[in-house]
Each structure stands twice: as structure tokens, then as C-alpha cells.
mmCIF file of C-alpha atoms in Angstrom:
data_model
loop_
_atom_site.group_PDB
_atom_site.id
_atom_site.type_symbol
_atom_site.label_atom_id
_atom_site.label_comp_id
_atom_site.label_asym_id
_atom_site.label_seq_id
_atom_site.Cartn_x
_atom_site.Cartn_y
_atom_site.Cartn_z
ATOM 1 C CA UNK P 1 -49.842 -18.824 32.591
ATOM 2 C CA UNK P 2 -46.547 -21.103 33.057
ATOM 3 C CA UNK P 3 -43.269 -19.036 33.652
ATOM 4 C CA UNK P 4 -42.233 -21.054 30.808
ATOM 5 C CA UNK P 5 -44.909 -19.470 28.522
ATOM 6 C CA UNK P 6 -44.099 -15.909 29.881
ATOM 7 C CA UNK P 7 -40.537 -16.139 28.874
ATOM 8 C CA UNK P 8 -41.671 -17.290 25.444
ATOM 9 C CA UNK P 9 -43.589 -13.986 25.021
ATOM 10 C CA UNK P 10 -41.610 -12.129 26.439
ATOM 11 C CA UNK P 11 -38.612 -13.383 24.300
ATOM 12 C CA UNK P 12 -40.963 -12.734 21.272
ATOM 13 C CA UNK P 13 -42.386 -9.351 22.109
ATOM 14 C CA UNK P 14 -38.176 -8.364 22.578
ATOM 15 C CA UNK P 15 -37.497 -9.603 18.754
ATOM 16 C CA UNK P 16 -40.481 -7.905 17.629
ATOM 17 C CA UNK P 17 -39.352 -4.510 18.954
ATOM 18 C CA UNK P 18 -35.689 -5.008 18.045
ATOM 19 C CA UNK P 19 -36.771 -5.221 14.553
ATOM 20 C CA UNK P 20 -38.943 -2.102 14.616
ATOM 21 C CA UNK P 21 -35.920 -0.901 16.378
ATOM 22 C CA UNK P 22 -33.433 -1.639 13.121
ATOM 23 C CA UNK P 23 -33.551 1.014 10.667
ATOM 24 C CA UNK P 24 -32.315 1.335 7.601
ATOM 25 C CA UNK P 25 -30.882 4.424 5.686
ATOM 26 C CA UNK P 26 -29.541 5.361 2.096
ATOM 27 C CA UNK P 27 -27.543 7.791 1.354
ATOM 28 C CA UNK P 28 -25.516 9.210 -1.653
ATOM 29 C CA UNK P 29 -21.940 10.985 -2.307
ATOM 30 C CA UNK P 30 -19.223 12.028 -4.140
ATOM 31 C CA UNK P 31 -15.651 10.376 -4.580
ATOM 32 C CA UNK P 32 -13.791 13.322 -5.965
ATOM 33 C CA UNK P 33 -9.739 12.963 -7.003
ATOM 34 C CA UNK P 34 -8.230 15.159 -9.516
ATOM 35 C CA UNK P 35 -5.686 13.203 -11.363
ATOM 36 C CA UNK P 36 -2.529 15.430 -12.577
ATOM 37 C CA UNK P 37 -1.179 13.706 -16.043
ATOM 38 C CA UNK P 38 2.684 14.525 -16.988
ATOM 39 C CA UNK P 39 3.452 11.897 -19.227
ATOM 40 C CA UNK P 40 5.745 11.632 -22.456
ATOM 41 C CA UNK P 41 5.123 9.451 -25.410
ATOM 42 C CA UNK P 42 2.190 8.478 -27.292
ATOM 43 C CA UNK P 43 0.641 6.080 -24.464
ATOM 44 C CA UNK P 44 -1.541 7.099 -20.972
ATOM 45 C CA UNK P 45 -0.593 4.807 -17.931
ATOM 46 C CA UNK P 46 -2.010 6.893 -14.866
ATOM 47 C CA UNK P 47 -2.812 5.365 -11.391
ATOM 48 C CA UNK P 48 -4.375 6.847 -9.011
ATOM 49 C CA UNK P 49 -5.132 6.051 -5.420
ATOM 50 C CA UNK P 50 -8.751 6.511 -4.191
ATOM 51 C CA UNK P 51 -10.094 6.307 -0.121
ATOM 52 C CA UNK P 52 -13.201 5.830 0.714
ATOM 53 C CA UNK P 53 -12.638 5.649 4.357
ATOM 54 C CA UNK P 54 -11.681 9.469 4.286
ATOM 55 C CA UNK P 55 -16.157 9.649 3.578
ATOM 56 C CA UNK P 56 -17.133 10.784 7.337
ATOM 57 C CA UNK P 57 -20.800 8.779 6.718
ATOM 58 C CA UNK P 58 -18.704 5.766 5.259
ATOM 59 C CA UNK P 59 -16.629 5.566 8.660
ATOM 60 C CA UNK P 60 -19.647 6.541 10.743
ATOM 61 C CA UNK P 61 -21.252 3.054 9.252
ATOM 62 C CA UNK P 62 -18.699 1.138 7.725
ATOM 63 C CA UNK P 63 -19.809 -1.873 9.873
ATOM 64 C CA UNK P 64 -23.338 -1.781 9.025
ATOM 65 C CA UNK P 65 -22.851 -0.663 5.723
ATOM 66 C CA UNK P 66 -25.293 -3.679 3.181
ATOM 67 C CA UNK P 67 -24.801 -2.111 0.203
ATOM 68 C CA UNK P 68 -22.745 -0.058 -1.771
ATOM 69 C CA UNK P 69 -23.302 1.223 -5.631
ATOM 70 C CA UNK P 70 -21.162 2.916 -7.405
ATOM 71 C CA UNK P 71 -23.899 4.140 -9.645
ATOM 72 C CA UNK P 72 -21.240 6.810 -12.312
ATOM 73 C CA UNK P 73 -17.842 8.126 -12.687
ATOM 74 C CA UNK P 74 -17.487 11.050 -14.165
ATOM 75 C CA UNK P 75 -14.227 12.315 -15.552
ATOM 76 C CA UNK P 76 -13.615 15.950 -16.707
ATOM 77 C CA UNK P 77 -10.914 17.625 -17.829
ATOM 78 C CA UNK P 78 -10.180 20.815 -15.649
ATOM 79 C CA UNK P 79 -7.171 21.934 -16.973
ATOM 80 C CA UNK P 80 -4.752 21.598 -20.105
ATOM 81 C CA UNK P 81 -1.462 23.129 -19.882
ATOM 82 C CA UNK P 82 -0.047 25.246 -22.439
ATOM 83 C CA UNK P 83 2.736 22.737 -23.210
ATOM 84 C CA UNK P 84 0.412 19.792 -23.400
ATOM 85 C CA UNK P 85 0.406 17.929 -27.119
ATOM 86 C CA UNK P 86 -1.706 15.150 -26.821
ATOM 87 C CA UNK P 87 -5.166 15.745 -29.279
ATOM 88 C CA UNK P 88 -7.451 12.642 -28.038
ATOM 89 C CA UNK P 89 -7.236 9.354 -25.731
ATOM 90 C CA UNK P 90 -8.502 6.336 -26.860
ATOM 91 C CA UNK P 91 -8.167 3.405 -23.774
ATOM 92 C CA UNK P 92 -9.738 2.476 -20.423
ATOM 93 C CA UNK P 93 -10.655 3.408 -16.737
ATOM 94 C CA UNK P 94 -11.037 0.265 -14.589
ATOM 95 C CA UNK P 95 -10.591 0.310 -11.015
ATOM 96 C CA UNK P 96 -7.783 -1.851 -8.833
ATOM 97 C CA UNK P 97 -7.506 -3.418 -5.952
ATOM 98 C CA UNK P 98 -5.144 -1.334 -3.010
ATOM 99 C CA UNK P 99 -1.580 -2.255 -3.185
ATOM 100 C CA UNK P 100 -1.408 -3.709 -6.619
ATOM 101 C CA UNK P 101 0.887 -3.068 -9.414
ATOM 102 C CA UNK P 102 -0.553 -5.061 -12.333
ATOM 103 C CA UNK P 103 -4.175 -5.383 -13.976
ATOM 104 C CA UNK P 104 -4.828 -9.365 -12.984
ATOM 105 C CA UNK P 105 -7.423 -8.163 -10.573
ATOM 106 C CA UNK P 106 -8.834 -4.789 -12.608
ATOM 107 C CA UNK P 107 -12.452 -4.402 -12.640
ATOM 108 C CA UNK P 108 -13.571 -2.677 -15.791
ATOM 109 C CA UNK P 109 -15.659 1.011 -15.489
ATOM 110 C CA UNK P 110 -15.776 1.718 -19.505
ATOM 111 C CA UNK P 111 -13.993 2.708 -22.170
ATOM 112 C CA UNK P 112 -12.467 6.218 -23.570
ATOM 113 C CA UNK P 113 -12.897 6.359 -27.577
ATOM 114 C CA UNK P 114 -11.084 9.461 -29.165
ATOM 115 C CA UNK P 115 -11.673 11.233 -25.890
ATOM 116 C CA UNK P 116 -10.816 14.787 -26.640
ATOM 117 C CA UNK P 117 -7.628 16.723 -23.891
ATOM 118 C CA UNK P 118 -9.646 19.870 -23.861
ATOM 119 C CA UNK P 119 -10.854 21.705 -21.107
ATOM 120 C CA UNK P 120 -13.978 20.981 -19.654
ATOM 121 C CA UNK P 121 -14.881 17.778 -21.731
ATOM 122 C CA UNK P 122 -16.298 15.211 -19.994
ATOM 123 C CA UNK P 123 -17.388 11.362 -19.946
ATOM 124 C CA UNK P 124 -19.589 9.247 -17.921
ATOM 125 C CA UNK P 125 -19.304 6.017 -17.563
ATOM 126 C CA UNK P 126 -21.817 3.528 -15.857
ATOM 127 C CA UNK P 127 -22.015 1.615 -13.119
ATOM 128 C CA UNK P 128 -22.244 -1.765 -12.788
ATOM 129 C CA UNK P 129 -23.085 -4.977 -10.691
ATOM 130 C CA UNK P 130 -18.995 -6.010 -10.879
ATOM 131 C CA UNK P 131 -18.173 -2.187 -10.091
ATOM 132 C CA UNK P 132 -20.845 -2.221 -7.001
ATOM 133 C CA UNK P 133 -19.134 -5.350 -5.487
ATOM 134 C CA UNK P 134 -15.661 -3.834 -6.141
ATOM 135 C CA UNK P 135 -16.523 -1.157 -4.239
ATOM 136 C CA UNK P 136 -18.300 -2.430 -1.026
ATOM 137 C CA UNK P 137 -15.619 -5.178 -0.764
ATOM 138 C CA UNK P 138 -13.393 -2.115 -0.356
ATOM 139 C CA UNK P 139 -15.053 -0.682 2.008
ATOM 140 C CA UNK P 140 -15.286 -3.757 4.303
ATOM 141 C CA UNK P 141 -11.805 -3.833 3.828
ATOM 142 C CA UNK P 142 -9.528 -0.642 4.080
ATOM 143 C CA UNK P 143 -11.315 1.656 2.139
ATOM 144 C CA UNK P 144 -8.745 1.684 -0.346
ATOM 145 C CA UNK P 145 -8.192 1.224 -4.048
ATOM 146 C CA UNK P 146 -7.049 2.799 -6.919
ATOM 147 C CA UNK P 147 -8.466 4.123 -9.897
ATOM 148 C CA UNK P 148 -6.524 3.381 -13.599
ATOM 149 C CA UNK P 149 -6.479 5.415 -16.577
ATOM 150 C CA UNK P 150 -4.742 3.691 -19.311
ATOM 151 C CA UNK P 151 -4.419 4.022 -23.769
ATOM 152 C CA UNK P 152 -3.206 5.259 -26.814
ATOM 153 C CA UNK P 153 -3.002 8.978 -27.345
ATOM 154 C CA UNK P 154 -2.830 11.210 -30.937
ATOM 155 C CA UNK P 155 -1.752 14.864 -31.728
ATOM 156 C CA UNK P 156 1.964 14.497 -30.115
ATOM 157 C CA UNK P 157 4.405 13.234 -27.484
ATOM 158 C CA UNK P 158 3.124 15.657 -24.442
ATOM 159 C CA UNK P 159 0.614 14.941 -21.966
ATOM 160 C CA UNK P 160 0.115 17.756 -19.855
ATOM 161 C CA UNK P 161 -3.313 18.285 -18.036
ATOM 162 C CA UNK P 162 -5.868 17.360 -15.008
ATOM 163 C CA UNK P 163 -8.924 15.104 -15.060
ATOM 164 C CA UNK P 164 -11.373 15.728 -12.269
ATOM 165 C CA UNK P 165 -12.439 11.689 -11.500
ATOM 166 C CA UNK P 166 -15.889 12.051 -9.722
ATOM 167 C CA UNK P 167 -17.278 8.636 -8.315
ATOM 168 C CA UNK P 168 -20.793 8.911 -7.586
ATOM 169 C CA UNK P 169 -21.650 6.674 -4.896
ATOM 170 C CA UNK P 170 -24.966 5.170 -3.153
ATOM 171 C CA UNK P 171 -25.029 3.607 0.201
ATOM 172 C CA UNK P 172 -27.010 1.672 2.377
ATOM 173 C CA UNK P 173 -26.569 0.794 5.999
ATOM 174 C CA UNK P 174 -28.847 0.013 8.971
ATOM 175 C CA UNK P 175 -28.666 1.391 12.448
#
């Protein structure tokens, strides 16, 4: 056998192994941030700033990271203060890039329709392909975004209460 040949094999039997060496792993998790709403009028405009880096398993991987889906988000309403007047919501949730003021870049999550301020009611919205590359461009980047509750409201001109905005998350990496 030439030296040339045994190199060659050698080389080969190295890639083999480092690919039975690569592994890859999914895992899931939660994206909580309660949102506290203390608005006047008859119109919902909250922001909301959301960090993914603060995940431990997102940092741990963040530079192996292939994929990442964000498969819900949930939002519940945890608390409605006595003073709160508001009756329904009828607008958006979309999510924004870090650091921006406006909606040119907003990537839609769904829609609220008469969503009722009273404790405990809840609405999921779906995931989606647009909402899965949001996300894992934001985690190659800072980690950072921001989540946007916007529409009309009925019943009065006091919003008083907290939504509970649960991202549900899937990830997949390789070691």
C-alpha cells in the first residue's frame, strides 16, 4: 500500500467518525413575559421587549443552534384591576425586530377578535414558517426582540390589567 493511499483512508475513516461524532438534539421551552397594560383611551398600543438569550440551553448552543420554531404563543390574562374599563380587544400581536419603533419590519403572530379583559381568558395563536425565521434570525443575532400588542378596545376609557405572553419554543442544535 502507497503512503499516498494510506493517507486517503485514513483521511476517510477521520470524516466517517466525525460524522458519527456530530449529534444532533431537540429541545423545547417556554418564553414567558407578563405584559402590565395602563393605558387610557379606547385604543391598545403595548410593546414589549422579549430575550431569548436569557434561555440557559439557547446560550449553551446559540452557535450550533439549525433550527428554531416558534411553534404557539399563548396569551392569558392574569390579572384585571378593579379600576380597569375596557370590555374586549379587537387588534393584533406581531412580533418586532430589537430596537425598532415602527411596524415596517413586524412579523404577524394572529389576530385578537373581541378578545374578552377578564381574568384567566386566554388565546393561542399559531406558529408559522415567517414566525420560525423571525425567531432564529434573533437568536443568531442578539437574542432580542419585542413582542406588540396593538387594537381597538370597547366597554370604556381604562385599561388596567396583565397578560401572561407565553412563547412556546422548539429548538434544534448539533453538538
Amino acid at each position: 500500500m502507497t503512503r499516498t493511499s494510506r493517507i486517503a483512508r485514513t483521511a476517510a475513516g477521520l470524516l466517517i467518525l466525525g460524522a458519527a461524532v456530530a449529534c444532533t438534539f431537540n429541545i423545547t421551552f417556554d418564553q414567558d413575559k407578563s405584559i402590565t397594560v395602563d393605558a387610557n383611551g379606547t385604543a391598545l398600543s403595548q410593546v414589549q421587549a422579549i430575550d431569548l438569550s436569557t434561555q440557559p440551553d439557547v446560550q449553551a448552543h446559540k452557535a450550533n443552534v439549525k433550527s428554531l420554531d416558534l411553534n404557539q404563543a399563548i396569551l392569558t390574562i392574569t390579572a384585571v384591576d378593579a379600576l380597569n374599563t375596557w370590555a374586549t380587544v379587537t387588534g393584533s400581536v406581531a412580533l418586532r425586530p430589537d430596537g425598532l419603533t415602527d411596524s415596517s419590519q413586524d412579523v404577524a403572530v394572529g389576530s385578537l377578535t373581541n378578545f374578552a379583559i377578564t381574568q384567566g381568558n386566554t388565546v393561542t395563536l399559531q406558529g408559522s414558517t415567517a414566525l420560525d425565521a423571525f425567531v432564529l434570525n434573533a437568536v443568531k443575532g442578539t437574542g432580542k426582540f419585542q413582542i406588540v400588542i396593538t387594537g381597538s378596545t370597547t366597554g370604556g376609557q381604562v385599561g388596567k390589567f396583565t397578560i401572561d405572553a407565553k412563547l412556546k419554543l422548539a429548538m434544534e442544535y448539533e453538538t
